[in-house]
Short mmCIF file of C-alpha atoms and ligand atoms in Angstrom, two decimals:
data_model
loop_
_atom_site.label_atom_id
_atom_site.label_comp_id
_atom_site.label_asym_id
_atom_site.label_seq_id
_atom_site.Cartn_x
_atom_site.Cartn_y
_atom_site.Cartn_z
CA MET O 1 -219.49 72.33 -75.62
CA LYS O 2 -221.08 75.77 -76.16
CA LEU O 3 -218.56 77.98 -77.86
CA LYS O 4 -218.25 81.44 -79.38
CA ILE O 5 -217.38 81.63 -83.06
CA ARG O 6 -214.34 83.74 -82.19
CA GLU O 7 -212.91 80.89 -80.13
CA LEU O 8 -213.50 78.36 -82.93
CA LYS O 9 -211.75 80.61 -85.45
CA LYS O 10 -208.90 81.52 -83.18
CA HIS O 11 -208.07 78.02 -82.05
CA PRO O 12 -209.59 75.63 -84.61
CA GLU O 13 -206.98 72.99 -83.84
CA LYS O 14 -208.41 72.64 -80.31
CA HIS O 15 -211.86 71.78 -81.61
CA LEU O 16 -211.44 70.12 -85.02
CA GLY O 17 -213.18 66.77 -85.22
CA GLN O 18 -215.12 67.48 -82.03
CA ASP O 19 -218.76 68.12 -81.37
CA VAL O 20 -219.48 71.79 -80.72
CA THR O 21 -222.60 73.86 -80.01
CA VAL O 22 -222.78 77.36 -81.45
CA ASN O 23 -225.61 79.90 -81.02
CA GLY O 24 -226.17 82.86 -83.26
CA TRP O 25 -228.26 84.64 -85.87
CA VAL O 26 -228.69 83.73 -89.51
CA ARG O 27 -226.99 86.18 -91.86
CA SER O 28 -227.78 84.25 -95.03
CA VAL O 29 -228.78 80.84 -96.31
CA ARG O 30 -227.60 79.29 -99.55
CA ASP O 31 -229.92 76.53 -100.46
CA GLN O 32 -228.40 73.85 -102.79
CA LYS O 33 -230.02 70.63 -103.88
CA SER O 34 -228.51 68.19 -101.50
CA PHE O 35 -227.50 70.59 -98.70
CA SER O 36 -227.72 74.16 -97.41
CA PHE O 37 -225.06 76.55 -96.16
CA ILE O 38 -225.98 78.84 -93.33
CA ASP O 39 -223.86 81.87 -92.49
CA LEU O 40 -224.22 82.10 -88.73
CA ASN O 41 -222.96 85.07 -86.73
CA ASP O 42 -222.87 85.56 -82.95
CA GLY O 43 -221.19 89.00 -82.96
CA SER O 44 -217.92 87.70 -81.56
CA THR O 45 -216.22 88.04 -84.93
CA LEU O 46 -216.77 89.86 -88.19
CA SER O 47 -216.92 86.83 -90.42
CA GLY O 48 -219.42 84.26 -89.23
CA LEU O 49 -219.34 80.50 -89.15
CA GLN O 50 -220.39 78.40 -92.11
CA VAL O 51 -222.86 75.72 -91.10
CA LEU O 52 -223.37 72.80 -93.46
CA LEU O 53 -226.81 71.22 -93.30
CA LYS O 54 -227.18 68.07 -95.39
CA ALA O 55 -230.53 67.44 -97.01
CA ASP O 56 -230.64 63.83 -95.87
CA ARG O 57 -230.82 64.88 -92.23
CA PRO O 58 -234.19 63.93 -90.71
CA GLY O 59 -236.57 66.91 -90.59
CA TYR O 60 -234.67 68.81 -93.30
CA SER O 61 -237.69 69.87 -95.31
CA GLU O 62 -239.57 71.16 -92.22
CA LEU O 63 -236.51 73.02 -91.00
CA LEU O 64 -235.52 74.71 -94.25
CA PRO O 65 -238.35 77.27 -94.42
CA LYS O 66 -237.55 78.37 -90.86
CA LEU O 67 -233.96 79.18 -91.71
CA GLN O 68 -234.54 82.79 -92.57
CA ILE O 69 -232.28 85.80 -92.27
CA GLY O 70 -232.43 87.18 -88.72
CA ALA O 71 -233.59 83.94 -87.06
CA SER O 72 -231.68 82.76 -83.95
CA LEU O 73 -230.36 79.22 -83.98
CA SER O 74 -228.60 76.74 -81.78
CA VAL O 75 -226.40 74.51 -83.92
CA LYS O 76 -224.84 71.27 -82.80
CA GLY O 77 -222.37 69.45 -84.99
CA LYS O 78 -218.82 68.48 -85.77
CA LEU O 79 -216.20 71.12 -86.48
CA VAL O 80 -214.46 70.13 -89.70
CA GLN O 81 -212.04 71.64 -92.18
CA SER O 82 -213.96 73.35 -94.91
CA PRO O 83 -213.35 72.39 -98.51
CA GLY O 84 -214.50 75.90 -99.57
CA GLU O 85 -211.93 78.61 -100.29
CA LYS O 86 -213.59 81.35 -98.26
CA GLN O 87 -213.29 79.74 -94.86
CA ALA O 88 -210.96 77.34 -93.09
CA ILE O 89 -213.56 75.62 -90.94
CA GLU O 90 -217.23 74.83 -90.89
CA VAL O 91 -219.70 72.96 -88.75
CA ASP O 92 -221.28 69.86 -90.17
CA ALA O 93 -224.63 70.14 -88.42
CA ASP O 94 -226.24 67.18 -86.64
CA GLU O 95 -228.97 69.19 -85.03
CA ILE O 96 -230.34 72.68 -85.59
CA LYS O 97 -232.81 74.21 -83.20
CA VAL O 98 -234.62 77.33 -84.28
CA ILE O 99 -234.74 79.38 -81.07
CA GLY O 100 -236.40 82.52 -82.50
CA LEU O 101 -238.15 82.71 -85.85
CA SER O 102 -237.68 85.58 -88.24
CA ASP O 103 -239.61 86.69 -91.29
CA ALA O 104 -237.05 87.49 -93.95
CA GLU O 105 -239.35 89.68 -95.93
CA SER O 106 -240.19 92.11 -93.13
CA TYR O 107 -236.74 91.94 -91.48
CA PRO O 108 -235.30 95.49 -91.70
CA LEU O 109 -231.78 94.24 -92.42
CA GLN O 110 -231.37 92.75 -95.82
CA LYS O 111 -228.29 91.22 -97.33
CA LYS O 112 -227.12 94.50 -98.84
CA ARG O 113 -225.36 97.62 -97.60
CA HIS O 114 -227.75 99.97 -95.85
CA SER O 115 -226.93 103.64 -95.32
CA PHE O 116 -225.70 104.63 -91.86
CA GLU O 117 -228.57 107.15 -91.65
CA TYR O 118 -231.06 104.35 -92.10
CA LEU O 119 -229.25 102.14 -89.61
CA ARG O 120 -229.51 104.87 -86.97
CA THR O 121 -233.29 104.59 -87.20
CA ILE O 122 -233.06 100.89 -86.36
CA ALA O 123 -230.48 101.11 -83.58
CA HIS O 124 -232.12 98.04 -81.99
CA LEU O 125 -230.94 95.94 -84.95
CA ARG O 126 -227.90 97.72 -86.29
CA PRO O 127 -225.36 95.90 -84.10
CA ARG O 128 -226.19 92.86 -86.21
CA THR O 129 -224.54 94.51 -89.19
CA ASN O 130 -220.86 93.94 -90.01
CA THR O 131 -219.90 97.56 -89.51
CA ILE O 132 -221.68 98.34 -86.25
CA GLY O 133 -220.69 94.93 -84.85
CA ALA O 134 -217.07 95.74 -85.65
CA VAL O 135 -217.42 99.16 -84.00
CA ALA O 136 -218.75 97.42 -80.87
CA ARG O 137 -215.78 95.06 -80.72
CA MET O 138 -213.32 97.90 -81.28
CA SER O 139 -214.97 100.00 -78.53
CA SER O 140 -214.81 97.11 -76.12
CA SER O 141 -211.10 96.58 -76.84
CA LEU O 142 -210.37 100.29 -76.51
CA ALA O 143 -212.11 100.42 -73.12
CA PHE O 144 -210.24 97.36 -71.90
CA ALA O 145 -206.88 98.74 -73.17
CA THR O 146 -207.66 102.04 -71.45
CA HIS O 147 -208.07 100.40 -68.06
CA HIS O 148 -205.06 98.22 -68.70
CA PHE O 149 -202.86 101.21 -69.58
CA PHE O 150 -203.71 103.24 -66.49
CA GLN O 151 -203.81 100.33 -64.06
CA SER O 152 -200.41 99.12 -65.22
CA ARG O 153 -199.04 102.60 -64.53
CA GLY O 154 -200.43 102.57 -61.02
CA PHE O 155 -203.37 104.94 -61.60
CA LEU O 156 -206.43 104.41 -59.39
CA ASN O 157 -209.78 104.28 -61.09
CA ILE O 158 -212.19 106.78 -59.46
CA HIS O 159 -215.93 107.05 -60.12
CA THR O 160 -216.67 110.74 -60.24
CA PRO O 161 -220.28 111.95 -59.92
CA ILE O 162 -222.62 112.32 -62.88
CA ILE O 163 -224.88 114.78 -61.07
CA THR O 164 -223.02 117.92 -60.11
CA ALA O 165 -223.50 121.50 -59.03
CA SER O 166 -220.44 122.96 -60.76
CA ASP O 167 -219.72 123.76 -64.41
CA CYS O 168 -216.20 122.44 -64.93
CA GLU O 169 -215.62 123.95 -68.33
CA GLY O 170 -217.46 127.18 -67.43
CA ALA O 171 -219.10 127.17 -70.85
CA GLY O 172 -222.69 126.95 -69.55
CA GLU O 173 -223.54 123.91 -71.66
CA LEU O 174 -225.26 122.04 -68.84
CA PHE O 175 -228.33 119.82 -68.76
CA ARG O 176 -230.38 120.56 -65.67
CA VAL O 177 -231.37 117.79 -63.26
CA THR O 178 -234.55 118.55 -61.37
CA THR O 179 -237.57 116.98 -59.78
CA LEU O 180 -239.49 120.26 -59.75
CA ASP O 181 -242.76 120.43 -61.66
CA VAL O 182 -241.60 122.18 -64.83
CA GLU O 183 -245.07 123.48 -65.51
CA LYS O 184 -245.60 124.97 -62.06
CA PRO O 185 -242.26 125.33 -60.29
CA PRO O 186 -242.20 126.89 -56.80
CA ARG O 187 -241.21 130.54 -56.94
CA THR O 188 -239.38 132.88 -54.61
CA LYS O 189 -240.90 136.23 -53.56
CA GLU O 190 -238.99 137.78 -56.44
CA GLY O 191 -240.71 135.42 -58.83
CA GLU O 192 -237.67 133.28 -59.64
CA VAL O 193 -237.72 129.48 -59.62
CA ASP O 194 -237.02 128.40 -56.04
CA PHE O 195 -234.38 125.71 -56.32
CA SER O 196 -234.18 125.42 -52.56
CA LYS O 197 -237.35 123.32 -52.98
CA ASP O 198 -235.66 121.09 -55.55
CA PHE O 199 -234.32 117.60 -54.79
CA PHE O 200 -230.79 118.78 -53.97
CA GLU O 201 -232.04 122.07 -52.47
CA LYS O 202 -230.01 123.89 -55.10
CA PRO O 203 -229.56 123.85 -58.87
CA ALA O 204 -228.03 120.62 -60.16
CA PHE O 205 -226.82 119.46 -63.53
CA LEU O 206 -225.33 116.57 -65.48
CA THR O 207 -221.56 116.80 -65.44
CA VAL O 208 -219.57 118.05 -68.44
CA SER O 209 -216.37 116.55 -67.07
CA GLY O 210 -215.20 114.55 -64.05
CA GLN O 211 -212.00 116.57 -63.79
CA LEU O 212 -212.63 118.75 -60.74
CA ASN O 213 -213.57 115.70 -58.67
CA ALA O 214 -210.66 113.70 -60.10
CA GLU O 215 -208.34 116.47 -58.93
CA ILE O 216 -209.52 115.88 -55.37
CA TYR O 217 -208.44 112.27 -55.52
CA ALA O 218 -205.18 113.10 -57.31
CA MET O 219 -204.36 115.36 -54.36
CA ALA O 220 -204.54 112.29 -52.13
CA CYS O 221 -203.76 109.23 -54.27
CA SER O 222 -201.28 110.84 -56.68
CA ASP O 223 -202.34 109.29 -59.98
CA VAL O 224 -206.00 108.62 -60.73
CA TYR O 225 -208.34 108.36 -63.70
CA THR O 226 -212.01 108.49 -64.25
CA PHE O 227 -213.80 106.99 -67.25
CA GLY O 228 -217.45 107.81 -67.41
CA PRO O 229 -220.27 109.53 -69.23
CA THR O 230 -220.30 113.28 -69.67
CA PHE O 231 -223.01 115.55 -71.06
CA ARG O 232 -222.98 118.75 -73.08
CA ALA O 233 -226.01 120.70 -74.10
CA GLU O 234 -224.19 122.39 -76.96
CA ASN O 235 -226.23 122.72 -80.10
CA SER O 236 -223.59 121.26 -82.41
CA ASN O 237 -224.94 119.18 -85.24
CA THR O 238 -221.60 117.88 -86.51
CA THR O 239 -219.96 114.55 -87.19
CA ARG O 240 -217.79 114.96 -84.10
CA HIS O 241 -220.16 116.13 -81.38
CA LEU O 242 -222.48 114.16 -79.12
CA ALA O 243 -224.66 115.48 -76.30
CA GLU O 244 -223.74 112.39 -74.23
CA PHE O 245 -220.28 110.92 -74.62
CA TRP O 246 -217.71 109.08 -72.53
CA MET O 247 -214.49 110.61 -71.38
CA ILE O 248 -211.23 109.19 -70.08
CA GLU O 249 -209.73 111.63 -67.63
CA PRO O 250 -206.44 110.94 -65.92
CA GLU O 251 -205.13 113.35 -63.29
CA MET O 252 -201.59 113.29 -61.87
CA ALA O 253 -200.20 115.03 -58.81
CA PHE O 254 -196.62 116.32 -58.85
CA ALA O 255 -196.82 116.62 -62.59
CA THR O 256 -196.32 119.29 -65.24
CA LEU O 257 -197.54 119.88 -68.78
CA GLU O 258 -194.52 117.94 -70.01
CA ASP O 259 -195.66 114.86 -68.01
CA ASP O 260 -199.17 115.35 -69.30
CA MET O 261 -197.99 115.30 -72.92
CA GLU O 262 -195.94 112.20 -72.31
CA LEU O 263 -198.95 110.47 -70.77
CA ALA O 264 -201.31 111.43 -73.62
CA GLU O 265 -198.87 110.24 -76.24
CA SER O 266 -198.14 106.93 -74.50
CA TYR O 267 -201.84 106.38 -73.88
CA LEU O 268 -202.87 106.80 -77.49
CA ARG O 269 -199.99 104.62 -78.68
CA HIS O 270 -200.90 101.90 -76.21
CA VAL O 271 -204.58 101.65 -77.05
CA ILE O 272 -203.95 101.80 -80.79
CA GLN O 273 -201.27 99.14 -80.56
CA TYR O 274 -203.73 97.02 -78.59
CA VAL O 275 -206.48 97.12 -81.24
CA LEU O 276 -203.95 96.56 -84.03
CA GLU O 277 -202.99 93.35 -82.26
CA HIS O 278 -206.41 92.19 -81.03
CA ASN O 279 -208.89 93.46 -83.66
CA GLU O 280 -206.99 92.68 -86.84
CA GLU O 281 -209.99 91.36 -88.72
CA ASP O 282 -212.11 94.40 -87.82
CA ILE O 283 -209.37 96.89 -88.72
CA ASP O 284 -208.78 95.17 -92.06
CA PHE O 285 -212.51 95.46 -92.71
CA PHE O 286 -212.57 99.18 -91.89
CA ASP O 287 -209.43 99.72 -93.94
CA LYS O 288 -210.94 97.99 -96.96
CA LEU O 289 -214.54 99.18 -96.86
CA ILE O 290 -214.85 102.25 -94.68
CA SER O 291 -211.67 104.28 -94.64
CA PRO O 292 -208.84 103.28 -97.01
CA GLY O 293 -205.43 103.95 -95.48
CA LEU O 294 -206.73 103.53 -91.93
CA LYS O 295 -204.24 100.85 -90.94
CA GLU O 296 -201.36 102.91 -92.19
CA ARG O 297 -202.61 105.92 -90.21
CA LEU O 298 -202.83 103.84 -87.07
CA LEU O 299 -199.37 102.36 -87.57
CA GLY O 300 -198.16 105.92 -88.17
CA VAL O 301 -199.38 106.92 -84.71
CA VAL O 302 -197.74 103.92 -83.08
CA HIS O 303 -194.40 104.55 -84.76
CA SER O 304 -194.09 108.36 -85.00
CA SER O 305 -193.40 110.77 -82.21
CA PHE O 306 -196.02 113.47 -81.89
CA GLU O 307 -195.12 116.96 -83.11
CA ARG O 308 -195.18 119.57 -80.33
CA VAL O 309 -195.96 123.13 -81.33
CA THR O 310 -196.95 126.20 -79.40
CA TYR O 311 -200.25 127.87 -80.23
CA SER O 312 -198.37 131.05 -81.20
CA ASP O 313 -196.15 129.19 -83.67
CA ALA O 314 -199.16 127.37 -85.09
CA ILE O 315 -200.88 130.72 -85.69
CA ILE O 316 -197.86 132.08 -87.59
CA LEU O 317 -197.74 128.88 -89.60
CA LEU O 318 -201.44 129.09 -90.47
CA GLU O 319 -201.25 132.80 -91.32
CA ASN O 320 -198.58 131.98 -93.89
CA VAL O 321 -200.64 129.30 -95.61
CA ASP O 322 -202.03 130.51 -98.93
CA ARG O 323 -205.62 129.51 -98.36
CA LYS O 324 -208.96 131.15 -97.69
CA TRP O 325 -210.01 129.92 -94.28
CA GLU O 326 -213.67 129.91 -93.41
CA PHE O 327 -212.60 131.24 -90.00
CA PRO O 328 -209.80 133.85 -90.49
CA VAL O 329 -206.64 133.20 -88.49
CA LYS O 330 -205.14 135.61 -86.01
CA TRP O 331 -203.57 135.32 -82.56
CA GLY O 332 -206.33 134.91 -79.95
CA ILE O 333 -208.83 132.90 -82.01
CA ASP O 334 -210.04 129.49 -80.92
CA LEU O 335 -208.72 127.09 -83.55
CA GLN O 336 -211.41 125.53 -85.70
CA THR O 337 -211.50 122.02 -87.12
CA GLU O 338 -210.25 123.28 -90.51
CA HIS O 339 -207.12 124.68 -88.83
CA GLU O 340 -206.55 121.67 -86.66
CA ARG O 341 -206.95 119.26 -89.55
CA TYR O 342 -204.61 121.27 -91.76
CA LEU O 343 -201.89 121.10 -89.11
CA THR O 344 -202.14 117.37 -88.45
CA GLU O 345 -203.14 116.12 -91.92
CA GLU O 346 -201.38 118.39 -94.35
CA HIS O 347 -198.53 120.17 -92.63
CA PHE O 348 -197.07 117.78 -90.10
CA LYS O 349 -198.81 114.61 -91.38
CA LYS O 350 -198.81 113.10 -87.89
CA PRO O 351 -200.39 113.75 -84.50
CA VAL O 352 -199.70 117.21 -83.15
CA ILE O 353 -199.73 118.50 -79.60
CA LEU O 354 -200.55 122.19 -79.46
CA ILE O 355 -199.59 123.91 -76.22
CA ASN O 356 -199.77 127.29 -74.47
CA TYR O 357 -203.06 128.69 -75.65
CA PRO O 358 -204.27 132.27 -74.94
CA LYS O 359 -205.81 132.32 -71.49
CA GLU O 360 -209.00 133.97 -72.75
CA ILE O 361 -210.07 130.95 -74.80
CA LYS O 362 -209.38 128.27 -72.22
CA ALA O 363 -211.00 127.18 -68.96
CA PHE O 364 -210.36 128.91 -65.65
CA TYR O 365 -208.48 126.00 -64.06
CA MET O 366 -205.52 126.03 -66.47
CA ARG O 367 -202.19 127.24 -65.12
CA LEU O 368 -201.15 130.72 -66.09
CA ASN O 369 -197.76 130.81 -67.86
CA GLU O 370 -194.94 133.23 -66.99
CA ASP O 371 -195.86 135.46 -69.93
CA GLY O 372 -199.17 136.27 -68.23
CA LYS O 373 -200.94 135.79 -71.59
CA THR O 374 -201.03 132.06 -72.16
CA VAL O 375 -201.95 129.00 -70.11
CA ALA O 376 -200.31 125.58 -69.83
CA ALA O 377 -202.92 123.87 -72.02
CA MET O 378 -202.48 121.11 -74.52
CA ASP O 379 -204.71 119.78 -77.29
CA VAL O 380 -203.77 116.60 -79.12
CA LEU O 381 -204.80 116.69 -82.77
CA VAL O 382 -204.96 113.61 -84.98
CA PRO O 383 -205.54 113.19 -88.72
CA GLY O 384 -209.16 112.84 -89.78
CA ILE O 385 -210.50 114.07 -86.42
CA GLY O 386 -208.77 117.18 -85.16
CA GLU O 387 -208.89 117.49 -81.38
CA ILE O 388 -209.05 114.09 -79.67
CA ILE O 389 -207.58 115.09 -76.30
CA GLY O 390 -207.74 118.31 -74.31
CA GLY O 391 -205.71 118.79 -71.15
CA SER O 392 -203.58 121.11 -69.07
CA GLN O 393 -201.43 121.68 -66.07
CA ARG O 394 -203.80 122.99 -63.39
CA GLU O 395 -203.48 126.29 -61.55
CA GLU O 396 -202.14 125.28 -58.13
CA ARG O 397 -201.55 128.82 -56.79
CA MET O 398 -204.42 130.04 -54.60
CA GLU O 399 -204.29 133.75 -55.46
CA VAL O 400 -203.92 133.20 -59.18
CA LEU O 401 -206.79 130.72 -59.20
CA GLU O 402 -209.08 133.03 -57.23
CA GLU O 403 -208.47 135.74 -59.76
CA LYS O 404 -209.09 133.44 -62.70
CA ILE O 405 -212.41 132.27 -61.21
CA LEU O 406 -213.44 135.89 -60.78
CA LYS O 407 -212.40 136.87 -64.31
CA ALA O 408 -214.32 133.91 -65.72
CA GLY O 409 -217.47 135.34 -64.16
CA LEU O 410 -217.78 132.38 -61.80
CA HIS O 411 -218.47 132.53 -58.06
CA LYS O 412 -215.71 131.72 -55.58
CA GLU O 413 -218.28 130.24 -53.18
CA ASP O 414 -219.28 127.60 -55.74
CA TYR O 415 -215.70 126.38 -55.95
CA TRP O 416 -214.77 126.62 -52.26
CA TRP O 417 -213.63 123.02 -52.04
CA TYR O 418 -211.63 123.31 -55.27
CA LEU O 419 -209.91 126.37 -53.82
CA GLU O 420 -209.24 124.67 -50.49
CA LEU O 421 -207.16 122.01 -52.28
CA ARG O 422 -204.77 124.90 -52.93
CA LYS O 423 -204.69 125.74 -49.22
CA TRP O 424 -203.28 122.55 -47.72
CA GLY O 425 -200.55 120.70 -49.55
CA SER O 426 -201.15 122.13 -52.98
CA CYS O 427 -198.80 120.88 -55.71
CA PRO O 428 -198.34 121.10 -59.45
CA HIS O 429 -200.70 118.67 -61.12
CA ALA O 430 -201.96 117.94 -64.61
CA GLY O 431 -204.40 115.84 -66.54
CA PHE O 432 -206.41 115.50 -69.70
CA GLY O 433 -209.69 114.34 -71.18
CA CYS O 434 -209.89 112.01 -74.14
CA GLY O 435 -213.26 111.73 -75.88
CA PHE O 436 -213.90 108.01 -76.10
CA GLU O 437 -216.13 108.12 -79.18
CA ARG O 438 -213.61 110.32 -80.97
CA LEU O 439 -211.05 107.63 -80.23
CA VAL O 440 -213.44 105.02 -81.61
CA ARG O 441 -213.97 107.19 -84.66
CA PHE O 442 -210.24 107.59 -85.16
CA THR O 443 -209.44 103.89 -84.85
CA THR O 444 -212.33 102.71 -87.04
CA GLY O 445 -212.29 105.49 -89.62
CA MET O 446 -216.05 105.87 -89.27
CA GLU O 447 -217.30 109.07 -90.82
CA ASN O 448 -219.82 110.06 -88.15
CA ILE O 449 -219.45 109.98 -84.38
CA ARG O 450 -223.14 108.95 -84.14
CA ASP O 451 -222.09 105.54 -85.40
CA CYS O 452 -219.32 105.28 -82.80
CA ILE O 453 -221.64 104.99 -79.80
CA PRO O 454 -224.43 102.41 -79.49
CA PHE O 455 -227.21 104.93 -78.86
CA PRO O 456 -226.28 108.49 -79.89
CA ARG O 457 -227.84 111.50 -78.22
CA THR O 458 -227.71 114.65 -80.33
CA PRO O 459 -229.91 117.74 -80.61
CA GLY O 460 -233.42 116.55 -81.34
CA ASN O 461 -232.55 112.92 -81.07
CA ALA O 462 -232.74 110.60 -78.09
CA LEU O 463 -234.26 107.56 -79.79
CA PHE O 464 -233.86 104.17 -78.13
O1 4AD Y 1 -211.46 119.69 -74.24
P1 4AD Y 1 -212.54 119.27 -73.27
O2 4AD Y 1 -213.74 120.12 -73.18
O3 4AD Y 1 -211.78 119.14 -71.89
C1 4AD Y 1 -212.35 118.88 -70.70
O4 4AD Y 1 -213.51 118.65 -70.48
C2 4AD Y 1 -211.34 118.80 -69.56
N1 4AD Y 1 -212.07 118.99 -68.29
C3 4AD Y 1 -210.64 117.47 -69.64
C4 4AD Y 1 -209.59 117.30 -68.56
O5 4AD Y 1 -208.57 117.99 -68.60
N2 4AD Y 1 -209.77 116.38 -67.61
O6 4AD Y 1 -212.99 117.77 -73.63
C5 4AD Y 1 -212.09 116.73 -73.66
C6 4AD Y 1 -212.31 115.87 -74.88
C7 4AD Y 1 -212.12 116.56 -76.21
O7 4AD Y 1 -210.77 116.65 -76.56
C8 4AD Y 1 -212.93 115.68 -77.13
O8 4AD Y 1 -212.19 114.55 -77.52
C9 4AD Y 1 -214.06 115.21 -76.24
O9 4AD Y 1 -213.63 115.38 -74.90
N3 4AD Y 1 -215.29 115.99 -76.45
C10 4AD Y 1 -216.37 115.54 -77.13
N4 4AD Y 1 -216.60 114.36 -77.72
C11 4AD Y 1 -217.82 114.18 -78.30
N5 4AD Y 1 -218.78 115.12 -78.29
C12 4AD Y 1 -218.60 116.30 -77.68
N6 4AD Y 1 -219.57 117.21 -77.67
C13 4AD Y 1 -217.34 116.56 -77.07
N7 4AD Y 1 -216.81 117.59 -76.39
C14 4AD Y 1 -215.56 117.22 -76.04
MG1 MG Y 2 -211.09 121.03 -75.73
#
C-alpha cells in the first residue's frame, strides 16, 4: 500500500509487520559495511523515515551510487520497529526504485543549515528543507482551521474580485491592470492616457482588500468571509510587508465593534489551538531552533484574554514611558511598530486590541464615534509582530459616509454602489482583515515574512 510518512508515524500499529510503499526524496545516506540507512522525506512530516537497505540485497552495489541527496525514490518493504534510539519505526527495504537521479555535488541543498537569504534564491528547492517544509505544513493547517472556524459559525465563504476599480483603503497603493500598450498608449485630446480604450474601458487595479465587496454580501447573507490574495504597491522593505499577501476578511451584519473584537479574539485562539494540536512536531521544531519561547507565547494567546485599550489611553501610556522613540508620540500619530510592540510585548505582555483611533489616520469607511474625533476601529497587536488584524465597525449612515468620502478626497460616483447599501436596509455592520502571512509568522516565529509565503513578492523581487 502506498502511504505517506505522516500516516506511518501517526499510526504505526496499523502498519507494523506489513509491506508498505513510500515515495520521497533522499535527505541523507549513511553507508555502513553491511547495510545503508537512508533518511527519506516526503514533506508530510518534519522528521523523515529511516529506510534500512541491507548489503546482501541483489543489486546493492549498483544501487548504492544512485542513492544521493536529493534523489527521488520509491521504497517497498516491511515496516518494523527500529532498534535505533532516534526513531520508533523504520522500513526494511525489499525493493528501492530510483525514480529521479540527483547529483549530490551540484545539488544546491547540502546537509547543513543554509541562510534564509540563500534559500530565497532557490525557492524551487527550499520547500525540501526542514524549516520551509514546516512553514508549508503550518500554513496549510492555518488555512484549514480558518475555514473551519468561520464555517462552524455559519459564515458564508465569498470569492471577492481580484481586479477592481476602487481603492478600498484609499491609500493609493494600487497595482494597475491594463492591456494598453505601455509604450504607446492611446491618448485623449488633452494628452492623457485614454483608459476608455483599455480592457475594462476604465482604469482597473489589483485589489488591496476584499472588504467593500464582502460588505455587499454581508448586507444580504448576514455573516460572510473572504480569504484571498491582496496586493499593495507600497515600497516597504521590511520583515512584515509583502506586495502580494493573503487576507482573511470576515464581515458581519447587525454587528458592532464589540462583536468584531469578540470574533477576532475567538478566531486567533481557534487557529492557534488548532496548530498546537495538529502541528506539534513542527511547533516543537520552531520553538527549539527558530524562536525559543514560541510555544509558550502561543499557549499564552490561547489562555489569556486580550487587553482592550483605547488609542487615547495608549498614547498617554506611551508618552509616560521613559524612552526615546524613533517616532515621537503624540495624540494623532499613526502608531509605529516600535509603539505597537512595546504595548504588547513589554507593557501588557499579551495580545492587545487598540480601539477608537483618530479619524484622520483611518480609512473612510470606519464608523464615526459620538465624539466626532475618533472612529470605531480596532487593531489587534501580538508579541513579536505588532499589528496582525485591522478592522472596524463600518459607517452605515448615508450622510456621514458621503461626507467622509468627500473629506478623503475620493469621488462619490466611484462608490455609488457602496453608498446605495446605506439607502435600502442599512444596518450596523463590522469586520476585519487578518494578514495570513503575519499569522504564519506569528505561529512559526519566523523572522521574515518572505519566508512565510511560498513565493514572496516584494519591491524589486518577483522571482519564481
Ligand atoms: O489594516 P489593513 O490595511 O485593513 C484592511 O485592508 C481592511 N480593509 C480589512 C477589513 O476590515 N476587512 O490590513 C489588514 C491586515 C493587517 O492587519 C495586516 O495583518 C495585513 O492585513 N497586511 C499586510 N500583510 C503583509 N504585507 C502587507 N503589506 C500588509 N498590509 C496589511
Ligand atoms: Mg491596518
